[in-house]
Structure formats: C-alpha cells, structure tokens
C-alpha cells in the first residue's frame, strides 16, 4: 500500500471515528442529563469516577501496549500474522490478572460509599471488572480491523453497543430505580458484550469470502483467529514482544497521566462522592469536542505515521517521498488542532455558565462548575496539540527512545500526582485542571523538541503549523472581548430572550473567525476538504 493510499485510509478512518465520537458524546450527554433527574450526585460520582476508573485501568493496562506494538509491527513486510495474533491473545490472561488485583483493591483498600445512598457497590465492582475482561475477547479482531482499515466495522460495532447500553440504562432507570449500581453495571456488560459479538459475527462472515480473497486478507478460516503454533516459527515474534514490553512500561505511566485526577480523587479522598460527580459531569462536558475531534485524529494518524515512517531510522535513510508526506500531514494536523483548540478556548470561556445552566440547572451552574468549565476550555488547547505531537513521536521513536521516554513519563507522573494533591488542596477541584495543564505543557515541549530534531536536517518544518495567521489571532481576540462583554450583560438571569441574544452574539463572532480561517489558512482548508471529508474526496477521485 502506497503512502497516499495509507493517508486516504487513515483520513477516512479519522472521519468515521469523528462521527462515531460525536454520536457517543451526544448519547452520553443526553444520558447524563437524564440521569441527573433520577439519581443522586453521590451515585453519579461512584459510577463515573470510581467504577469507570476500574474499567479503564483494566482495559488500558491490558491492551494499550499490545495495540501500539502490533500496529507498528505490522506496518513492515517481515511479519507473521500468526505470531501477531498469538501475542494479542495474551491480553486476555493479563486482563484476568489485572481484574483480580483491582477487585481486591477496590473492595478492601478503598473507602466504600454509604450503602444507603449508593447500594450494591460490591457486586458492581465485580461486574465492571468482568465487562473489561469480556471486551478483551475482541482484541485480536480489533487490531486486524484497524491494520486493514475496516473503517465501517468499528463505527457499526460501537454504535450498536452504545445504543444498547443507553437503552438498558434508561429502561432500568425508569422501571427499576431501586437497583442502584446494578443498573449501570448491567448496561456496561451489555455494551462490551455487543462489541465482542459484532466483531465476531463480522469476521465469521468475512473470512473465506470472495471479498476477503479479493483484498488479499492474510487469514482464511475462523480457526486462524485462535492462538496456535505455526510450523517452523516461534510462538510469538520476540522483537514485537520486546516492543510491547517497552510500550507497557510507558502505558502504565500514561494511564496515570490520563486518569491522574481520578486516581487522586479515588485514593486520596480529596473530594466527596458528590463533588466527584459534579467534577466528572463538567469534565465530560468540557472534553466533548476534544474526544470526538482530537482523539479520532490521534488514533487514526498514529496508524498513518507508523505505516509511512520506519521506526527508529534516521530521516535521511528513509524514502524522501514518505517523509515529505508525513511532514506535510503533521503540519496540517498541528494547524487544524491549534485552530479548533483556540476557538474552544475563546468561546468556552464566555459560554461556560450558559451551557451548565441549560444542562444541569443550578446543580451545575452554581458553585465551582462554571470556573471548572472555563479552565477546561483552555486545557483543551493543550490537549489538542499534545495529541498530535505525541502520535507522531510515538510512531517515529525507536525502541531505545521509547524506553528512554519512559523515564520522562515517570517524572511527569510523579510530579502530576504531587501537583494534583497540592493544587486541589489550594484551589479545590480546579486544581486538577491546573495540574493537567502544567503536565500537558511539559509533554508538548518534549514532543516539539523531538520533532524539531527529527526534521532539523531536512527542508521540511512541520512545526510552522503552530503559527496561526495574524488575521485569525485578531479575530479571536475581538471575539473573546465581545463575547465576555455579552455574557456580563445578557447572561444568565434575564430569561430566554437575553440568552438567545447572547447566543446570537457568539454565533456572529464565530462566523467572523470562520471567515478569517477561510481567507488566511488556505492549506488547512484544502487538507480538511480533501482528507477529512470523505464525501468531498469521493467527488474528486
């Protein structure tokens, strides 16, 4: 597959992933708004912070290193899918071990919530852990689908699973509210079960079909999806296993950085379960755009960079055509996430109070909620830039460089936990976001230095993507001032008419920013139209 083909596939994958994340976040948004009317803040805090942390820790530590290593390893030509699948099946026993360990910690080392306010905590812990192990059954199939760019499979599978989860939650919330945590535990089991079922049904039908033969798919029978030894080769590719171990050490630290605030809340008890619930709702609301735009870009273009670039090799010893494409794509991605992040930061500040008041009423719009969302709007900008820079760095690093970076991640993890505790003690829940900003800034600096050094001997300067045009900066600055004044005058105690006026002011300012982008950022506009909008690209190919 040529570099252009890989780019087209990665762009399509990113586009579909964005649509998928939009649907996920909208459904989750509506589901949270619905549950706020039926359950207490304490129950939401236990589900969205403590139990979700158990699940995310289990699946991340069990599979993330395998995903990165295997998707990098199969980008070359000298690999055996038999060995890759054998390696991927190790995620299941590893997941069982993590589940046993985490269940013990969650049940016996952490403070249990009040059984009157949050019933059935113990069974819920076990059910969330089982759902994580259940999801690992689909891991070899997921990697196969990603490596061969089966973009629609992921969309369909996760869409059906999410719809099933929301349906179960709503039904049980209405007709069996007294079940407490059983409601959310059962819904999560249904979600992971649907994921596994969709992937299994697809590959059972696909393997051995004419479509598989036409695509030259490396597997032909369902039995080849199970672990077994091939004649004349080791059970696993040991070089790939070593790379997995390097990524595993890194993933452990990355998980602490990604979910650091939840670990601090869970293990240090700096916030009550009710405050944790409010923080998590605001956090989910603030990260909505980040997750449905930035995360799909990071996941999809990591695959692109891993396939186009040769890991660990000097830039001069690689195909210059591939390096040129990678540099151009990196520059455009940096400009894209920078522009989107700046827009979110500017308009998020002036519309945080209105958004929370509409979404959750005084429960969210009073107290620290608006300040949390304003701070998170600024954090989104750092989150966006870091996602793109790290996806390139992790695809280009050699194994030795990955091992070296693990020490950097260790230092960042320790400093993050310390900063989270100290800043939370000083500034309450806002301290979590401030600690995230500081650590994200340090990670961005490290990645920028690596990228600068990587391209220093070439003619390409992809970091120019971080320099917005003067006209765009002026448009954003004017919008920030105008929307802030509009909030002070029109929002949010004067009724819906004045709220609509405030929204209209923001829409006008946003239109002006879009015009500035269209006029000055022509390369970015062309990249989005040709690579991230499948319908437009189909008309021009």
Coordinates of C-alpha atoms in Angstrom, one line a residue:
X1 CA 0.0 0.0 0.0
X2 CA 1.5 3.4 -1.1
X3 CA 1.8 6.4 1.3
X4 CA -1.0 8.1 -0.5
X5 CA -3.3 5.1 -0.1
X6 CA -2.4 4.9 3.6
X7 CA -3.1 8.6 4.0
X8 CA -6.5 8.2 2.3
X9 CA -7.4 5.2 4.5
X10 CA -6.2 7.0 7.7
X11 CA -8.2 10.1 6.8
X12 CA -11.3 8.0 6.2
X13 CA -10.8 6.3 9.5
X14 CA -10.4 9.6 11.2
X15 CA -13.6 10.9 9.6
X16 CA -15.7 7.9 10.6
X17 CA -14.2 8.0 14.1
X18 CA -15.1 11.6 14.5
X19 CA -18.7 10.8 13.5
X20 CA -18.7 7.9 15.9
X21 CA -17.3 10.0 18.7
X22 CA -19.9 12.7 18.0
X23 CA -22.7 10.1 18.4
X24 CA -21.1 8.7 21.6
X25 CA -20.7 12.1 23.2
X26 CA -24.2 13.2 22.3
X27 CA -25.7 10.0 23.6
X28 CA -23.6 10.2 26.8
X29 CA -24.5 13.9 27.1
X30 CA -28.2 13.1 26.9
X31 CA -27.9 10.1 29.2
X32 CA -26.2 12.2 31.9
X33 CA -28.8 14.9 31.6
X34 CA -31.4 12.2 32.0
X35 CA -29.8 10.5 35.0
X36 CA -29.3 13.9 36.8
X37 CA -33.1 13.9 37.2
X38 CA -33.3 10.4 38.7
X39 CA -30.2 9.7 40.8
X40 CA -28.1 11.5 43.3
X41 CA -24.7 13.2 42.8
X42 CA -23.1 10.6 45.0
X43 CA -24.2 7.7 42.8
X44 CA -23.0 9.5 39.7
X45 CA -19.7 10.1 41.4
X46 CA -19.2 6.4 42.2
X47 CA -20.2 5.3 38.7
X48 CA -18.4 7.9 36.6
X49 CA -15.3 8.2 38.7
X50 CA -14.6 5.1 40.8
X51 CA -16.2 2.3 38.7
X52 CA -15.2 3.8 35.4
X53 CA -11.7 4.2 36.6
X54 CA -11.6 0.5 37.5
X55 CA -12.8 -0.5 33.9
X56 CA -10.5 2.0 32.1
X57 CA -7.4 0.9 34.2
X58 CA -8.1 -2.7 33.5
X59 CA -8.5 -2.5 29.7
X60 CA -5.8 0.2 29.2
X61 CA -3.1 -1.7 31.0
X62 CA -4.2 -5.0 29.4
X63 CA -4.3 -3.9 25.8
X64 CA -2.7 -0.5 25.0
X65 CA 0.8 -1.7 24.8
X66 CA -0.2 -4.6 22.5
X67 CA -2.2 -2.3 20.3
X68 CA 0.7 0.1 19.7
X69 CA 3.3 -2.5 19.3
X70 CA 1.3 -4.7 16.9
X71 CA 0.0 -1.9 14.8
X72 CA 3.6 -0.6 14.5
X73 CA 5.0 -4.1 13.9
X74 CA 2.6 -5.0 11.0
X75 CA 3.4 -1.8 9.2
X76 CA 6.5 -3.5 7.8
X77 CA 6.7 -6.5 5.4
X78 CA 8.6 -9.0 7.6
X79 CA 5.9 -10.2 10.0
X80 CA 3.7 -13.1 10.6
X81 CA 0.0 -12.5 11.4
X82 CA 0.0 -15.9 13.2
X83 CA 2.6 -14.6 15.7
X84 CA 0.8 -11.3 16.0
X85 CA -2.5 -13.0 16.9
X86 CA -0.8 -15.2 19.4
X87 CA 0.7 -12.2 21.1
X88 CA -2.6 -10.4 21.1
X89 CA -4.3 -13.2 22.9
X90 CA -2.0 -12.6 25.8
X91 CA -4.2 -9.6 26.6
X92 CA -6.9 -12.0 28.0
X93 CA -4.9 -13.7 30.8
X94 CA -3.3 -10.4 31.5
X95 CA -6.7 -8.8 31.9
X96 CA -7.8 -11.6 34.2
X97 CA -4.8 -10.9 36.5
X98 CA -5.5 -7.2 36.5
X99 CA -9.1 -7.8 37.2
X100 CA -8.4 -9.9 40.2
X101 CA -5.9 -7.4 41.6
X102 CA -8.1 -4.4 41.0
X103 CA -11.2 -6.0 42.5
X104 CA -9.2 -6.6 45.7
X105 CA -8.1 -3.0 45.8
X106 CA -11.5 -1.5 45.0
X107 CA -13.3 -3.7 47.6
X108 CA -10.9 -3.9 50.5
X109 CA -8.4 -0.9 50.3
X110 CA -10.7 1.9 49.2
X111 CA -13.3 3.5 51.3
X112 CA -16.8 2.1 50.4
X113 CA -19.7 4.5 49.8
X114 CA -22.7 4.7 52.1
X115 CA -24.8 1.6 51.2
X116 CA -28.0 3.7 51.8
X117 CA -27.0 6.4 49.3
X118 CA -25.2 4.1 46.9
X119 CA -26.4 0.4 47.1
X120 CA -24.8 -2.7 45.7
X121 CA -21.2 -1.3 45.5
X122 CA -19.5 -4.8 45.8
X123 CA -21.3 -6.6 43.0
X124 CA -20.9 -3.5 40.8
X125 CA -17.1 -3.6 41.2
X126 CA -17.1 -7.3 40.1
X127 CA -19.4 -6.7 37.2
X128 CA -17.4 -3.7 35.8
X129 CA -14.2 -5.8 36.0
X130 CA -15.9 -8.7 34.2
X131 CA -17.0 -6.3 31.5
X132 CA -13.4 -5.2 31.0
X133 CA -12.2 -8.8 30.6
X134 CA -15.1 -9.5 28.3
X135 CA -14.1 -6.7 26.0
X136 CA -10.6 -8.1 25.7
X137 CA -12.0 -11.1 23.8
X138 CA -12.4 -8.9 20.8
X139 CA -8.8 -7.5 20.9
X140 CA -7.2 -9.6 18.1
X141 CA -10.2 -8.8 15.9
X142 CA -9.9 -5.1 16.7
X143 CA -6.2 -5.0 15.7
X144 CA -6.9 -6.9 12.5
X145 CA -9.7 -4.5 11.6
X146 CA -7.5 -1.4 12.4
X147 CA -4.5 -2.7 10.5
X148 CA -6.6 -3.4 7.4
X149 CA -8.6 -0.2 7.6
X150 CA -12.0 -1.7 8.2
X151 CA -13.3 1.7 9.0
X152 CA -17.1 0.9 9.0
X153 CA -16.8 -2.1 11.3
X154 CA -15.7 0.0 14.2
X155 CA -18.4 2.5 13.6
X156 CA -21.2 0.0 13.4
X157 CA -20.0 -2.2 16.3
X158 CA -19.5 0.7 18.8
X159 CA -22.7 2.4 17.6
X160 CA -24.8 -0.7 18.2
X161 CA -23.1 -1.3 21.6
X162 CA -23.7 2.3 22.7
X163 CA -27.3 2.3 21.7
X164 CA -27.8 -0.9 23.6
X165 CA -26.1 0.5 26.7
X166 CA -28.2 3.7 26.7
X167 CA -31.4 1.7 26.1
X168 CA -30.8 -0.6 29.0
X169 CA -29.8 2.3 31.3
X170 CA -33.0 4.3 30.5
X171 CA -35.3 1.3 30.9
X172 CA -33.8 0.2 34.2
X173 CA -33.7 3.8 35.5
X174 CA -37.4 4.3 34.8
X175 CA -38.7 0.9 35.9
X176 CA -36.1 -0.4 38.5
X177 CA -34.5 2.7 40.0
X178 CA -34.1 0.9 43.3
X179 CA -31.4 -1.4 41.7
X180 CA -28.9 1.4 42.2
X181 CA -25.4 0.4 40.8
X182 CA -26.8 -2.7 39.2
X183 CA -28.4 -0.5 36.5
X184 CA -25.0 0.9 35.3
X185 CA -23.2 -2.4 35.8
X186 CA -25.7 -4.4 33.7
X187 CA -25.6 -1.7 31.0
X188 CA -21.8 -1.8 30.8
X189 CA -21.8 -5.6 30.5
X190 CA -24.3 -5.3 27.6
X191 CA -22.1 -2.7 26.0
X192 CA -18.9 -4.8 26.0
X193 CA -20.9 -7.9 25.0
X194 CA -22.3 -6.2 21.9
X195 CA -18.8 -5.1 20.9
X196 CA -17.4 -8.6 21.1
X197 CA -20.5 -10.0 19.3
X198 CA -20.3 -7.5 16.4
X199 CA -16.6 -8.1 15.7
X200 CA -17.1 -11.9 16.0
X201 CA -20.1 -12.0 13.6
X202 CA -18.3 -9.8 11.1
X203 CA -15.1 -11.9 10.9
X204 CA -17.1 -15.2 10.9
X205 CA -18.9 -14.0 7.8
X206 CA -15.8 -12.2 6.2
X207 CA -13.2 -15.0 6.4
X208 CA -13.2 -17.2 3.4
X209 CA -15.5 -14.9 1.5
X210 CA -14.8 -13.6 -2.0
X211 CA -14.3 -10.1 -0.6
X212 CA -11.6 -11.4 1.7
X213 CA -9.9 -13.1 -1.2
X214 CA -10.1 -10.0 -3.4
X215 CA -8.5 -7.9 -0.6
X216 CA -5.7 -10.5 -0.1
X217 CA -6.6 -10.9 3.6
X218 CA -3.9 -12.9 5.3
X219 CA -6.3 -15.2 7.2
X220 CA -8.7 -17.7 5.6
X221 CA -10.5 -19.6 8.3
X222 CA -12.1 -18.8 11.7
X223 CA -9.8 -21.2 13.4
X224 CA -6.8 -19.0 12.4
X225 CA -8.2 -16.3 14.8
X226 CA -7.4 -18.6 17.8
X227 CA -3.8 -18.9 19.2
X228 CA -1.8 -21.8 17.8
X229 CA 1.8 -22.5 16.7
X230 CA 2.8 -22.4 13.1
X231 CA 5.3 -24.8 11.7
X232 CA 8.9 -23.5 11.5
X233 CA 8.4 -20.3 13.5
X234 CA 8.3 -19.3 17.2
X235 CA 5.0 -18.9 19.0
X236 CA 5.4 -15.1 19.1
X237 CA 7.7 -12.6 17.4
X238 CA 10.1 -11.8 20.2
X239 CA 11.1 -8.4 18.8
X240 CA 7.5 -7.5 18.8
X241 CA 7.1 -8.8 22.3
X242 CA 10.1 -6.6 23.4
X243 CA 8.5 -3.6 21.8
X244 CA 5.2 -4.5 23.6
X245 CA 7.1 -4.6 26.9
X246 CA 8.5 -1.1 26.2
X247 CA 5.1 0.3 25.5
X248 CA 3.7 -1.5 28.5
X249 CA 6.0 0.4 30.8
X250 CA 5.1 3.6 29.0
X251 CA 1.3 2.8 29.1
X252 CA 1.4 2.4 32.8
X253 CA 2.7 5.9 33.2
X254 CA 0.5 7.3 30.5
X255 CA -2.6 5.9 32.3
X256 CA -1.6 7.8 35.5
X257 CA -1.3 11.0 33.5
X258 CA -4.5 10.4 31.6
X259 CA -6.6 9.4 34.6
X260 CA -4.5 11.1 37.2
X261 CA -7.2 13.2 38.7
X262 CA -9.5 10.2 39.2
X263 CA -6.7 8.3 40.9
X264 CA -6.1 11.2 43.3
X265 CA -9.9 11.5 44.0
X266 CA -10.2 7.8 44.5
X267 CA -7.1 7.0 46.6
X268 CA -6.6 10.3 48.5
X269 CA -10.3 11.2 49.2
X270 CA -9.7 14.9 48.4
X271 CA -13.4 15.3 47.2
X272 CA -16.6 13.8 48.4
X273 CA -18.5 11.5 46.1
X274 CA -21.0 14.3 45.3
X275 CA -18.2 16.7 44.4
X276 CA -16.6 14.0 42.3
X277 CA -19.9 13.6 40.4
X278 CA -20.2 17.3 39.6
X279 CA -16.5 17.4 38.6
X280 CA -16.9 14.4 36.3
X281 CA -20.0 15.8 34.6
X282 CA -18.3 19.1 33.9
X283 CA -15.2 17.3 32.8
X284 CA -17.2 15.2 30.3
X285 CA -19.0 18.3 29.0
X286 CA -15.7 20.1 28.6
X287 CA -14.0 17.3 26.8
X288 CA -16.8 16.5 24.4
X289 CA -15.3 18.3 21.5
X290 CA -11.8 17.1 22.4
X291 CA -12.9 13.5 22.3
X292 CA -14.9 13.5 19.1
X293 CA -12.4 15.5 17.1
X294 CA -8.9 15.2 18.6
X295 CA -8.9 11.6 19.8
X296 CA -10.0 10.1 16.4
X297 CA -7.3 12.2 14.7
X298 CA -4.7 10.9 17.1
X299 CA -5.7 7.3 16.8
X300 CA -6.1 7.3 13.0
X301 CA -3.0 9.3 12.1
X302 CA -0.8 7.3 14.5
X303 CA -1.5 4.4 12.2
X304 CA -0.6 6.6 9.2
X305 CA 2.7 7.7 10.7
X306 CA 3.5 4.2 11.8
X307 CA 3.0 2.8 8.3
X308 CA 4.7 5.6 6.4
X309 CA 7.7 6.2 8.6
X310 CA 10.3 3.5 9.5
X311 CA 10.6 3.3 13.3
X312 CA 14.0 4.3 14.7
X313 CA 15.6 5.1 11.3
X314 CA 17.3 8.4 10.5
X315 CA 15.1 10.6 8.3
X316 CA 17.7 10.7 5.6
X317 CA 17.7 6.9 5.3
X318 CA 14.0 6.7 4.5
X319 CA 12.1 7.3 1.3
X320 CA 12.0 11.1 0.9
X321 CA 8.6 11.0 -0.6
X322 CA 7.2 9.3 2.5
X323 CA 9.0 11.8 4.8
X324 CA 7.6 14.7 2.7
X325 CA 4.1 13.4 3.0
X326 CA 4.5 12.8 6.8
X327 CA 5.8 16.3 7.3
X328 CA 3.1 17.9 5.3
X329 CA 0.4 16.0 7.1
X330 CA 1.9 16.8 10.5
X331 CA 2.0 20.5 9.7
X332 CA -1.7 20.5 8.6
X333 CA -2.8 18.5 11.6
X334 CA -1.0 20.8 14.0
X335 CA -2.7 23.8 12.4
X336 CA -6.1 22.1 12.5
X337 CA -6.0 21.2 16.2
X338 CA -4.5 24.6 17.1
X339 CA -7.3 26.5 15.3
X340 CA -10.0 24.3 16.8
X341 CA -8.4 24.5 20.3
X342 CA -8.2 28.3 20.2
X343 CA -11.8 28.6 19.1
X344 CA -12.9 26.3 22.0
X345 CA -10.8 28.3 24.5
X346 CA -12.2 31.7 23.4
X347 CA -15.8 30.7 23.2
X348 CA -15.8 28.2 26.0
X349 CA -14.9 31.0 28.5
X350 CA -17.9 33.1 27.6
X351 CA -20.4 30.3 27.3
X352 CA -19.5 28.0 30.2
X353 CA -22.1 29.4 32.6
X354 CA -24.9 29.3 30.0
X355 CA -24.0 25.7 29.0
X356 CA -24.1 24.4 32.5
X357 CA -27.3 26.3 33.4
X358 CA -29.1 24.7 30.4
X359 CA -27.6 21.3 31.0
X360 CA -28.0 20.8 34.7
X361 CA -29.7 23.8 36.2
X362 CA -28.4 25.3 39.4
X363 CA -26.8 21.9 40.4
X364 CA -24.0 22.7 37.9
X365 CA -24.2 26.4 37.2
X366 CA -23.7 27.4 40.9
X367 CA -20.5 26.9 42.8
X368 CA -17.3 25.9 41.1
X369 CA -19.0 24.5 37.9
X370 CA -18.6 27.5 35.6
X371 CA -15.0 28.1 36.7
X372 CA -14.2 24.4 36.1
X373 CA -15.6 24.5 32.6
X374 CA -13.7 27.8 31.7
X375 CA -10.4 26.3 32.9
X376 CA -11.1 23.1 30.9
X377 CA -11.8 25.2 27.8
X378 CA -8.2 26.4 28.0
X379 CA -6.9 22.9 28.8
X380 CA -8.5 21.6 25.6
X381 CA -6.0 23.6 23.5
X382 CA -3.0 21.9 25.2
X383 CA -4.8 18.5 24.9
X384 CA -5.3 19.0 21.2
X385 CA -1.6 19.9 20.4
X386 CA -0.3 17.2 22.6
X387 CA -2.4 14.5 21.0
X388 CA -1.0 15.2 17.5
X389 CA 2.6 15.7 18.6
X390 CA 2.7 12.6 20.7
X391 CA 1.1 10.4 18.0
X392 CA 3.9 11.4 15.6
X393 CA 6.6 10.9 18.3
X394 CA 5.4 7.5 19.3
X395 CA 5.3 6.4 15.7
X396 CA 8.8 7.6 14.9
X397 CA 10.7 6.6 18.1
X398 CA 13.0 3.6 18.2
X399 CA 12.6 1.1 21.0
X400 CA 15.5 2.6 22.8
X401 CA 14.0 6.0 22.6
X402 CA 10.7 4.7 23.8
X403 CA 12.5 3.1 26.8
X404 CA 14.2 6.4 27.5
X405 CA 11.0 8.4 27.3
X406 CA 9.5 6.1 29.9
X407 CA 11.8 7.8 32.5
X408 CA 10.4 11.2 31.3
X409 CA 6.9 9.8 31.8
X410 CA 7.8 8.6 35.2
X411 CA 9.0 12.0 36.3
X412 CA 5.8 13.6 34.8
X413 CA 3.6 11.1 36.6
X414 CA 5.2 11.7 40.0
X415 CA 5.0 15.5 39.5
X416 CA 1.5 15.3 38.3
X417 CA 0.3 13.4 41.3
X418 CA 2.1 15.8 43.6
X419 CA 0.7 18.8 41.8
X420 CA -2.8 17.4 41.8
X421 CA -2.8 16.9 45.5
X422 CA -1.3 20.3 46.3
X423 CA -3.3 22.3 43.8
X424 CA -6.6 20.6 44.8
X425 CA -5.8 21.4 48.5
X426 CA -5.3 25.0 47.4
X427 CA -7.9 25.5 44.7
X428 CA -10.4 22.7 45.1
X429 CA -11.5 20.7 42.0
X430 CA -10.0 23.4 39.7
X431 CA -6.6 22.3 40.9
X432 CA -7.0 19.1 38.9
X433 CA -7.3 21.0 35.7
X434 CA -4.3 23.3 36.6
X435 CA -2.1 20.3 37.3
X436 CA -3.2 18.7 33.9
X437 CA -2.3 22.0 32.1
X438 CA 1.2 22.1 33.6
X439 CA 2.0 18.4 32.8
X440 CA 0.5 18.6 29.4
X441 CA 2.7 21.7 28.7
X442 CA 5.8 19.7 29.6
X443 CA 4.8 16.8 27.4
X444 CA 4.2 19.2 24.5
X445 CA 7.7 20.7 25.0
X446 CA 9.3 17.3 24.9
X447 CA 7.5 16.3 21.7
X448 CA 8.2 19.6 20.0
X449 CA 11.9 19.2 20.7
X450 CA 11.9 15.7 19.3
X451 CA 10.1 16.8 16.1
X452 CA 12.4 19.7 15.6
X453 CA 15.4 17.5 15.9
X454 CA 13.8 14.8 13.7
X455 CA 13.4 17.3 10.8
X456 CA 16.4 19.5 11.6
X457 CA 18.5 18.1 8.7
X458 CA 15.7 18.4 6.1
X459 CA 13.9 21.1 4.3
X460 CA 10.6 20.4 6.0
X461 CA 9.5 22.5 9.0
X462 CA 6.2 21.0 10.2
X463 CA 6.2 23.0 13.4
X464 CA 5.1 26.0 11.4
X465 CA 1.7 24.6 11.8
X466 CA 1.7 26.1 15.3
X467 CA 1.8 29.6 13.9
X468 CA -1.7 31.0 13.2
X469 CA -2.2 33.9 10.8
X470 CA -2.3 37.5 12.3
X471 CA -5.8 38.0 11.0
X472 CA -7.0 34.9 12.8
X473 CA -5.4 36.0 16.0
X474 CA -7.1 39.4 15.7
X475 CA -10.5 37.7 15.0
X476 CA -10.1 35.5 18.1
X477 CA -9.1 38.4 20.3
X478 CA -12.0 40.5 19.2
X479 CA -14.4 37.6 19.7
X480 CA -13.0 37.0 23.2
X481 CA -13.7 40.6 24.3
X482 CA -17.1 40.8 22.6
X483 CA -18.4 37.5 24.0
X484 CA -17.2 38.3 27.5
X485 CA -19.0 41.6 27.5
X486 CA -22.1 39.9 26.1
X487 CA -22.0 37.4 29.0
X488 CA -21.9 40.1 31.5
X489 CA -24.8 42.0 30.0
X490 CA -27.2 39.2 28.8
X491 CA -26.4 36.0 30.7
X492 CA -28.0 34.3 32.5
X493 CA -30.7 35.7 34.8
X494 CA -32.7 37.7 32.4
X495 CA -34.8 35.0 30.8
X496 CA -34.5 33.1 27.5
X497 CA -34.7 36.1 25.2
X498 CA -31.5 37.6 26.6
X499 CA -29.9 34.2 26.5
X500 CA -30.7 33.9 22.8
X501 CA -29.2 37.4 22.3
X502 CA -26.0 36.1 23.9
X503 CA -26.0 33.1 21.7
X504 CA -26.5 35.3 18.6
X505 CA -23.6 37.4 19.6
X506 CA -21.4 34.3 19.8
X507 CA -22.6 32.9 16.5
X508 CA -21.7 36.2 14.8
X509 CA -18.3 36.2 16.3
X510 CA -17.8 32.6 15.4
X511 CA -18.8 33.3 11.8
X512 CA -16.1 36.0 11.7
X513 CA -13.5 33.6 12.9
X514 CA -14.5 31.1 10.2
X515 CA -14.2 33.7 7.5
X516 CA -10.7 34.6 8.8
X517 CA -9.8 30.9 8.6
X518 CA -11.1 30.5 5.1
X519 CA -9.2 33.6 3.9
X520 CA -5.9 33.0 5.6
X521 CA -5.5 29.3 6.2
X522 CA -5.9 28.0 2.6
X523 CA -3.6 25.0 3.0
X524 CA -5.5 23.9 6.1
X525 CA -8.9 24.3 4.4
X526 CA -7.6 22.2 1.4
X527 CA -6.3 19.5 3.7
X528 CA -9.7 19.3 5.6
X529 CA -11.7 19.2 2.3
X530 CA -9.5 16.5 0.6
X531 CA -8.5 14.3 3.6
X532 CA -11.0 14.6 6.4
X533 CA -14.3 15.0 4.4
X534 CA -14.9 11.6 2.7
X535 CA -17.9 12.8 0.7
X536 CA -15.9 15.7 -0.8
X537 CA -13.0 13.4 -1.6
X538 CA -15.2 10.8 -3.3
X539 CA -16.3 13.5 -5.7
X540 CA -12.7 14.3 -6.6
X541 CA -11.2 10.9 -7.0

